[in-house]
Amino acid sequence: MEKKKEVPRILVCGTGVAGSAFAAILARRLGGNVALTVTERAERVRDQGYGLDLDVYGQLAMARAGLYDHYWSISKNRSDSMAMYPMKGPEAQFVYFRPNLLRKWLPSVFGAQPESNRGELRALFLRELETTYAATTKVAYEQGAFELKKAGNGVEAFEKGGKSLGIFDLVVDASGVHSPLRGYRVDDPEGKHLDFYMMIHGVVSNPEATVDPEFVRRLGTHGTLFVFGRGYFFFTQRFGPGDDDKRMALLYYVPTDSETKLFDDIGIDPTSSRRDGIMTDHRLEKVKEWIVKDMGDHFDPCYRDFVKHLDRVTIRPNVTHGLQTTFKKECDIPVVCIGDALLGCGIGGGGNLALKDAVELAELLEDPSAFEKTTGGGLVANLPHLRKKEAEWLKLKMDWLYAKETDLGPAVFTREPGVVELEWSHMWPNSPIKRFILSTIFKWFAALTCWWFKLDLKHGVANSHPASPHFPQVLKAAREAKNRTPPNVVLKKTN
Ligand SMILES: Cc1cc2nc3c(=O)[nH]c(=O)nc-3n(C[C@H](O)[C@H](O)[C@H](O)COP(=O)(O)OP(=O)(O)OC[C@H]3O[C@@H](n4cnc5c(N)ncnc54)[C@H](O)[C@@H]3O)c2cc1C
């Protein structure tokens, strides 16, 4: 009888964007050469948030999982741009977009990047694991991993009550900012904490049909509107895929250091679970009233009208980790953290950074040197190899979080009595030179973006659609994934 080949046993904790993408890519790349177990603390079907404009890495994740053909079925046509408006005033001050000319000439930088639906993205990855790769992948919901113990060269994982989830050669912690496993990998003296603000999210099902036409005019074909002042700001963002799904999310920021105080101010009880947190009952009206009151007269009426048409709301703290996070000096347990589990980056790019980790970790594990055979039998993960990459991810996330917290963060998150306009003097308070350069150059650059976007709009070429230029590196990966069968991994022997 032929001897069964020994393949690495990998446990993936969490099926957010990072965990589901990582597992789907690895299943596709390694096929029968890996035994994947995926465990998720929450139920399978649940609210997954709103939009995500997948950058090169986000799109590469889909391509490498062999799913890029579905990209436009989860994305919104011509939704790439973000317009920034002051709290009062009918004209955008800055448009973040990909000019048609640059999309054509330099698609590797300016390839299509519309808003995609986060829930649909995750569902695609999970469906693939549960159907195509069902023979090599076990996926379990309502089963969290909370404890790890070294077991030989591997690691044993346990549920909350102490029930074993099995022994694995590697655990990939993708359990997000609330990860209970992160402490095995890093030291973080400050730990998980509420950072600057609470966020009120909500959904308007069809702004075109319900909201003040002036709002709809300002929105135009943009995927995102960002309306800002000093300590007052919000985003409205498309997240319904296809042309008929008009859903838009509201992300309203409330600078505060106390979660309880916000619930008290609104006059509702703090929510007890993710499901309970989605408010469509009597609490919805109270929250809407509170936001409208908080906006006061600072914003144009069309924005308050958007709030009045919300069909549901959720209140969530903006949780992140400490900037003093370092790797543990001694960690011989084969566990690696990806996504927000490594450092909670959250809104504004955390999703794309999480997908980057997923793509790169899968790439590393595909290499035949990722696991080695021991003389005593069994496999051992090549930890130094993995940890080098993990350190790169942490550095990138630290830099990103540091910039968010120290430069623009305080300027937009701070409220000052009687001051609602955001002035240049509020930005980069410790760097007058930077402030001067930006305040002089940026003014012209911002005006240029508004003019250029209008020009693209006039010629019917603003923002991308399925026939627009895409990132060539993604198209190449998608083609390669389609034409390839998983390689037969040959494992090296160690002494
Ligand atoms: C309102 C909002 C809007 C955002 N918009 C953007 C955006 O436009 N662009 C962007 O790039 N980023 C955005 N982000 C940030 C982005 O959503 C996160 O950075 C991203 O979701 C992190 O992915 P993750 O897979 O690491 O963690 P998560 O998405 O948090 O997933 C973690 C998963 O692990 C599960 N889990 C938790 N504990 C356990 C356990 N013990 N065992 C097993 N499973 C467990 C959780 O249930 C969850 O499913 C936004 C965030 C928010 C809140």
XYZ file of C-alpha atoms and ligand atoms in Angstrom:
548
model
C 0.000 0.000 0.000
C 1.298 3.485 -0.844
C 2.377 5.428 2.243
C 0.290 8.541 2.880
C 2.305 11.715 2.334
C 2.889 13.853 5.373
C 1.494 17.348 4.836
C 1.664 20.390 7.127
C -1.310 20.809 9.446
C -2.271 24.472 9.657
C -4.914 26.016 11.894
C -6.345 29.378 10.772
C -8.117 31.285 13.554
C -10.706 33.730 12.275
C -12.531 34.193 8.993
C -12.375 37.966 8.572
C -10.765 39.202 5.370
C -7.277 38.050 6.418
C -8.143 34.500 7.563
C -10.615 33.673 4.794
C -8.323 35.052 2.064
C -5.231 33.315 3.451
C -6.989 29.939 3.710
C -8.515 30.207 0.230
C -5.172 31.142 -1.369
C -3.269 28.385 0.415
C -5.913 25.781 -0.432
C -5.679 26.801 -4.074
C -1.894 26.866 -4.192
C -1.153 23.702 -2.220
C -4.248 21.580 -2.794
C -3.716 18.195 -1.166
C -0.296 19.250 0.082
C -1.742 20.969 3.128
C -4.301 20.008 5.786
C -6.158 23.192 6.657
C -8.450 23.694 9.626
C -10.272 27.001 9.838
C -12.002 27.974 13.042
C -14.287 30.989 13.542
C -15.663 32.202 16.852
C -18.807 33.792 15.353
C -21.653 32.283 13.364
C -21.197 31.752 9.613
C -23.631 34.354 8.369
C -23.348 37.702 10.030
C -22.940 41.331 9.300
C -19.612 41.939 7.610
C -19.401 45.658 7.372
C -19.465 47.714 4.249
C -17.050 48.548 1.475
C -13.369 48.048 0.856
C -11.506 49.430 -2.154
C -9.166 46.532 -2.799
C -5.662 47.760 -3.629
C -3.113 45.661 -5.535
C -2.703 43.227 -2.643
C -6.440 42.934 -2.036
C -6.961 42.148 -5.691
C -3.956 39.805 -5.725
C -5.625 37.864 -2.905
C -8.631 37.250 -5.146
C -6.410 36.432 -8.134
C -4.193 33.972 -6.272
C -7.251 32.235 -4.862
C -8.458 31.800 -8.461
C -11.434 34.099 -7.893
C -10.604 37.218 -9.861
C -13.329 36.475 -12.435
C -15.767 37.477 -9.671
C -14.154 40.855 -8.993
C -16.783 42.985 -10.712
C -19.669 40.937 -9.371
C -18.741 42.105 -5.860
C -17.748 45.651 -6.868
C -19.462 48.862 -7.852
C -18.971 50.325 -11.314
C -17.271 53.751 -11.366
C -16.979 54.074 -7.598
C -13.196 54.570 -7.233
C -13.168 58.259 -6.304
C -13.515 60.043 -2.964
C -14.601 63.681 -2.804
C -13.749 65.809 0.206
C -16.240 68.522 1.147
C -16.107 71.099 3.914
C -19.001 70.985 6.371
C -20.645 73.851 4.546
C -20.288 74.555 0.873
C -21.512 73.044 -2.367
C -18.146 72.348 -3.998
C -15.647 69.569 -3.327
C -12.252 70.839 -2.167
C -10.272 67.784 -3.182
C -10.983 64.664 -5.206
C -8.941 61.532 -4.644
C -9.220 59.618 -7.918
C -7.379 57.853 -10.709
C -7.299 60.096 -13.772
C -8.210 58.301 -16.987
C -4.915 59.280 -18.607
C -2.846 57.779 -15.786
C -5.030 54.656 -15.675
C -4.159 54.099 -19.336
C -0.457 54.973 -19.170
C 0.415 53.547 -15.807
C -2.082 50.811 -14.925
C 0.377 49.111 -12.540
C -0.118 52.106 -10.220
C -3.477 53.500 -11.272
C -5.355 50.279 -12.097
C -9.089 49.992 -11.372
C -9.862 50.239 -7.654
C -13.617 50.567 -7.148
C -15.426 49.925 -3.872
C -16.011 46.203 -3.305
C -18.418 44.633 -0.845
C -16.573 43.196 2.155
C -19.243 40.627 3.030
C -19.379 39.315 -0.540
C -15.583 39.106 -0.661
C -15.437 36.987 2.480
C -18.364 34.845 1.270
C -16.480 34.107 -1.974
C -13.386 32.873 -0.131
C -15.418 30.772 2.301
C -17.625 29.241 -0.380
C -14.502 28.159 -2.232
C -13.082 26.512 0.899
C -16.361 24.758 1.674
C -16.936 23.439 -1.858
C -13.842 23.133 -4.082
C -11.441 22.387 -1.206
C -13.824 20.565 1.147
C -11.628 17.442 0.989
C -8.561 19.203 2.378
C -10.119 21.972 4.479
C -12.294 21.809 7.584
C -14.198 24.988 8.393
C -16.000 25.325 11.733
C -18.065 28.241 13.010
C -19.023 29.199 16.548
C -15.767 27.642 17.644
C -13.024 29.989 18.803
C -9.368 29.289 19.578
C -8.391 30.813 22.908
C -5.324 29.006 24.178
C -2.178 27.499 22.687
C 0.318 25.014 24.130
C 3.515 23.748 22.601
C 3.170 20.100 21.582
C 6.452 18.559 20.358
C 7.501 20.627 17.337
C 3.941 21.748 16.897
C 1.185 23.460 18.846
C -2.090 22.343 20.401
C -5.019 24.794 20.284
C -7.920 24.911 22.713
C -11.411 26.354 22.854
C -12.546 28.472 25.813
C -13.688 25.534 27.947
C -10.375 23.755 27.386
C -11.573 21.440 24.612
C -8.732 20.618 22.223
C -9.024 21.683 18.601
C -6.110 19.401 17.685
C -2.365 19.526 17.190
C -0.972 21.575 14.338
C 2.390 22.362 12.756
C 1.459 26.034 12.537
C -1.268 28.308 13.893
C -2.144 31.426 11.893
C -3.807 33.953 14.138
C -6.182 36.032 12.010
C -8.658 36.721 14.786
C -8.626 40.498 14.459
C -8.061 43.319 16.903
C -9.650 41.393 19.802
C -7.340 38.401 19.283
C -6.923 36.294 22.434
C -3.811 34.652 20.917
C -1.810 37.783 20.139
C -0.202 37.714 23.587
C 1.717 34.539 22.639
C 3.547 36.493 19.943
C 3.933 40.063 21.160
C 4.397 42.218 24.225
C 2.149 45.260 24.231
C 2.386 47.321 27.442
C -0.524 49.606 26.478
C -2.632 46.771 25.086
C -6.002 46.977 23.381
C -7.665 50.360 23.940
C -10.233 52.816 22.648
C -8.421 55.213 20.375
C -9.707 58.782 20.027
C -13.256 58.058 18.954
C -16.391 55.963 18.855
C -17.942 55.335 15.483
C -21.581 55.297 14.560
C -22.152 53.276 11.395
C -25.377 53.175 9.498
C -26.915 52.268 6.159
C -29.151 54.186 3.777
C -30.650 51.672 1.352
C -31.308 53.980 -1.573
C -30.054 57.556 -1.208
C -31.067 58.417 -4.785
C -34.702 57.664 -3.931
C -34.885 59.133 -0.441
C -32.216 61.688 0.431
C -32.124 65.434 -0.398
C -31.227 65.778 -4.135
C -28.427 68.183 -3.155
C -26.709 65.301 -1.343
C -27.170 63.092 -4.409
C -25.674 65.838 -6.605
C -22.621 66.152 -4.352
C -22.226 62.383 -4.308
C -22.393 62.114 -8.106
C -20.423 59.091 -9.233
C -18.060 59.121 -6.236
C -17.711 55.961 -4.171
C -17.027 57.991 -1.045
C -17.855 61.435 0.307
C -15.694 62.700 3.143
C -17.095 65.716 4.959
C -14.782 67.234 7.518
C -14.217 69.962 10.069
C -12.300 70.320 13.333
C -13.423 67.308 15.407
C -16.479 66.796 13.202
C -16.314 64.435 10.293
C -17.958 61.545 8.558
C -17.784 59.395 5.459
C -20.609 58.146 3.334
C -19.556 55.248 1.175
C -21.051 53.008 -1.513
C -20.891 49.318 -0.712
C -23.694 47.668 -2.670
C -22.223 45.806 -5.657
C -23.678 46.113 -9.178
C -25.767 48.964 -10.565
C -29.049 48.204 -8.788
C -27.749 47.923 -5.243
C -27.544 51.544 -4.145
C -26.694 50.970 -0.473
C -24.469 53.510 1.223
C -22.836 53.398 4.608
C -22.449 56.300 6.999
C -19.345 56.302 9.198
C -19.815 59.111 11.727
C -16.935 59.781 14.122
C -17.545 60.836 17.703
C -14.382 61.963 19.510
C -14.626 60.602 23.051
C -12.674 58.562 25.553
C -15.702 56.781 26.973
C -17.948 54.226 25.327
C -20.437 54.294 28.227
C -20.772 58.064 28.107
C -21.839 58.014 24.459
C -24.550 55.402 25.111
C -25.678 57.461 28.135
C -25.830 60.657 26.071
C -27.916 58.945 23.420
C -30.123 57.420 26.111
C -29.818 53.737 25.201
C -28.207 50.721 26.856
C -24.770 49.610 25.680
C -25.144 46.775 23.181
C -24.303 43.252 24.275
C -23.379 41.459 21.045
C -22.708 42.073 17.369
C -26.288 41.046 16.528
C -27.848 43.177 19.270
C -25.644 46.024 18.087
C -27.427 46.305 14.723
C -30.226 48.691 15.668
C -33.414 48.807 13.629
C -35.830 49.153 16.578
C -36.786 52.174 18.735
C -33.056 52.803 19.340
C -32.561 53.711 15.671
C -34.617 56.905 15.989
C -32.783 57.886 19.178
C -29.378 57.445 17.537
C -30.417 59.378 14.428
C -31.772 62.204 16.576
C -28.521 62.267 18.521
C -26.361 62.479 15.379
C -28.512 65.256 13.916
C -28.225 67.147 17.202
C -24.464 66.561 17.327
C -24.102 67.839 13.735
C -25.984 70.935 14.856
C -25.800 73.797 12.450
C -22.227 73.014 11.547
C -23.129 70.979 8.463
C -25.202 71.766 5.387
C -28.804 70.477 5.746
C -28.394 67.824 3.007
C -26.012 65.876 5.284
C -28.463 65.895 8.169
C -31.058 64.640 5.694
C -28.819 61.666 4.869
C -28.732 60.779 8.568
C -32.522 61.025 8.827
C -32.843 58.313 6.167
C -30.656 55.706 7.852
C -32.362 52.285 7.962
C -30.083 50.836 10.635
C -27.218 51.896 12.879
C -24.426 50.343 14.933
C -22.200 51.964 17.557
C -18.653 50.674 17.841
C -15.507 51.795 19.627
C -12.413 52.403 17.528
C -10.152 49.848 19.148
C -6.467 49.542 18.446
C -3.255 48.235 20.007
C -0.309 50.017 21.580
C 2.443 51.599 19.514
C 5.056 50.049 21.821
C 4.231 46.553 20.563
C 7.319 44.358 20.198
C 7.793 40.668 19.488
C 8.307 38.383 22.451
C 11.978 37.496 22.878
C 11.174 33.867 23.537
C 8.343 32.347 21.541
C 8.962 28.782 20.480
C 5.286 28.130 19.733
C 4.734 27.988 15.959
C 2.181 30.769 15.722
C 2.149 33.737 13.383
C -0.185 36.763 13.528
C -1.670 38.436 10.456
C -4.095 41.303 9.854
C -5.471 43.262 12.791
C -4.390 40.457 15.152
C -0.807 41.655 14.729
C -1.642 45.347 15.158
C -5.147 46.780 14.948
C -5.025 49.225 12.045
C -8.761 49.362 11.378
C -10.512 51.832 9.138
C -8.697 53.574 6.334
C -6.450 50.745 5.171
C -6.376 47.964 7.767
C -8.321 45.666 5.456
C -5.864 46.019 2.594
C -2.895 45.575 4.944
C -4.567 42.409 6.279
C -4.967 41.076 2.742
C -1.322 41.881 1.998
C -0.303 39.741 4.992
C -2.556 36.929 3.733
C -1.040 36.986 0.239
C 2.547 37.097 1.505
C 2.128 34.432 4.169
C 0.549 32.060 1.663
C 3.471 32.734 -0.683
C 5.977 31.891 2.055
C 4.197 28.682 3.009
C 4.114 27.582 -0.587
C 7.881 27.431 -0.598
C 9.188 23.894 -0.018
C 11.438 25.201 2.771
C 8.461 26.414 4.855
C 8.230 23.079 6.691
C 10.996 20.572 7.154
C 10.900 16.897 8.036
C 12.470 15.984 11.353
C 14.480 12.798 11.759
C 12.063 11.649 14.453
C 9.141 11.981 12.027
C 6.730 14.867 11.699
C 7.204 18.367 10.381
C 8.610 21.544 11.822
C 7.762 25.043 10.635
C 10.667 27.183 9.460
C 9.985 29.883 12.032
C 12.919 32.269 11.379
C 11.709 32.542 7.788
C 8.157 33.411 8.884
C 9.200 35.730 11.680
C 11.302 37.865 9.375
C 8.237 38.579 7.299
C 6.060 39.077 10.361
C 8.491 41.776 11.526
C 8.096 43.571 8.169
C 4.297 43.513 8.522
C 4.492 44.889 12.054
C 6.798 47.715 10.987
C 4.472 48.687 8.142
C 1.426 48.668 10.419
C 3.270 50.629 13.116
C 4.311 53.317 10.605
C 0.780 53.463 9.274
C -0.827 53.699 12.720
C 1.773 56.192 13.916
C 1.046 58.503 10.972
C -2.688 58.174 11.608
C -2.332 58.931 15.293
C 0.274 61.636 15.325
C -0.125 63.749 12.192
C -3.626 64.229 10.901
C -5.355 62.222 13.633
C -5.393 64.781 16.445
C -6.255 67.578 14.001
C -9.464 65.943 12.842
C -10.331 64.006 16.011
C -10.067 66.958 18.407
C -13.013 69.205 19.175
C -12.374 72.748 20.373
C -15.193 74.889 21.754
C -16.274 77.430 19.157
C -13.957 76.062 16.429
C -15.466 73.841 13.778
C -13.495 74.695 10.649
C -10.340 72.681 10.124
C -7.430 75.107 9.641
C -3.921 74.415 8.428
C -2.705 75.572 11.848
C -4.381 72.476 13.372
C -2.326 70.122 11.232
C 1.170 68.906 12.035
C 1.367 71.157 15.113
C 5.001 70.168 15.657
C 6.174 70.709 12.137
C 5.633 74.260 10.845
C 7.821 73.633 7.789
C 5.794 70.621 6.711
C 2.639 72.650 7.351
C 3.840 75.585 5.298
C 4.913 73.451 2.345
C 1.683 71.510 2.329
C -0.572 74.499 2.853
C 0.943 76.276 -0.142
C 1.333 73.343 -2.505
C -1.706 71.339 -1.502
C -4.114 74.204 -2.214
C -3.132 74.172 -5.878
C -2.942 70.434 -6.091
C -6.450 70.095 -4.565
C -7.882 72.564 -7.074
C -6.190 70.616 -9.872
C -7.795 67.330 -8.759
C -11.278 68.919 -8.750
C -10.752 70.381 -12.232
C -9.278 67.169 -13.651
C -12.037 64.988 -12.230
C -14.666 67.265 -13.818
C -12.831 66.936 -17.128
C -12.904 63.109 -16.925
C -16.581 63.312 -15.990
C -17.346 65.536 -18.973
C -15.712 62.982 -21.288
C -17.533 60.065 -19.638
C -14.269 58.466 -18.460
C -14.335 59.201 -14.724
C -13.626 56.135 -12.571
C -13.350 52.514 -13.624
C -15.606 49.762 -14.905
C -14.942 46.169 -16.086
C -13.405 47.289 -19.407
C -11.013 49.823 -17.776
C -7.293 49.097 -17.361
C -6.646 46.826 -14.368
C -3.435 46.238 -12.406
C -1.378 44.117 -14.885
C 0.323 42.278 -12.006
C -3.120 41.157 -10.800
C -4.251 40.059 -14.257
C -1.035 38.051 -14.606
C -1.601 36.339 -11.239
C -5.221 35.609 -12.181
C -4.144 33.983 -15.459
C -1.460 31.983 -13.703
C -3.863 30.750 -11.014
C -6.313 29.571 -13.647
C -3.726 27.569 -15.567
C -2.028 25.845 -12.709
C -2.556 22.753 -10.608
C -1.059 22.636 -7.064
C 2.610 21.621 -7.099
C 3.768 18.447 -5.459
C 5.708 19.824 -2.498
C 8.881 17.907 -1.681
C 9.885 18.365 1.958
C 13.558 18.610 2.913
C 15.076 16.508 5.717
C 16.665 18.230 8.725
C 19.222 16.783 11.118
C -16.497 50.659 9.749
C -15.181 50.179 9.225
C -14.829 50.497 7.928
C -13.605 50.070 7.434
N -13.267 50.412 6.153
C -12.074 50.015 5.667
C -11.681 50.375 4.339
O -12.400 51.070 3.624
N -10.484 49.932 3.887
C -9.665 49.154 4.637
O -8.595 48.735 4.158
N -10.001 48.810 5.901
C -11.176 49.217 6.425
N -11.516 48.878 7.704
C -10.579 48.062 8.494
C -10.751 46.601 8.192
O -12.120 46.253 8.250
C -9.953 45.761 9.196
O -8.642 46.230 9.225
C -9.969 44.303 8.711
O -11.285 43.804 8.823
C -9.015 43.433 9.521
O -9.155 42.137 9.036
P -8.825 40.869 9.919
O -9.203 39.687 9.097
O -7.446 40.982 10.428
O -9.774 40.985 11.196
P -11.347 40.918 11.286
O -11.966 41.364 10.015
O -11.701 41.616 12.536
O -11.658 39.371 11.444
C -11.343 38.650 12.598
C -12.202 37.398 12.636
O -11.753 36.537 13.672
C -12.853 36.071 14.428
N -12.376 35.730 15.777
C -12.193 36.548 16.822
N -11.703 35.874 17.876
C -11.569 34.595 17.470
C -11.100 33.425 18.097
N -10.686 33.454 19.366
N -11.066 32.284 17.409
C -11.501 32.263 16.113
N -11.987 33.338 15.475
C -11.994 34.490 16.148
C -13.830 37.215 14.388
O -15.140 36.765 14.668
C -13.664 37.701 12.936
O -14.453 36.981 12.043
C -12.735 49.300 8.236
C -13.104 48.972 9.534
C -14.303 49.413 10.038
C -14.679 49.057 11.444
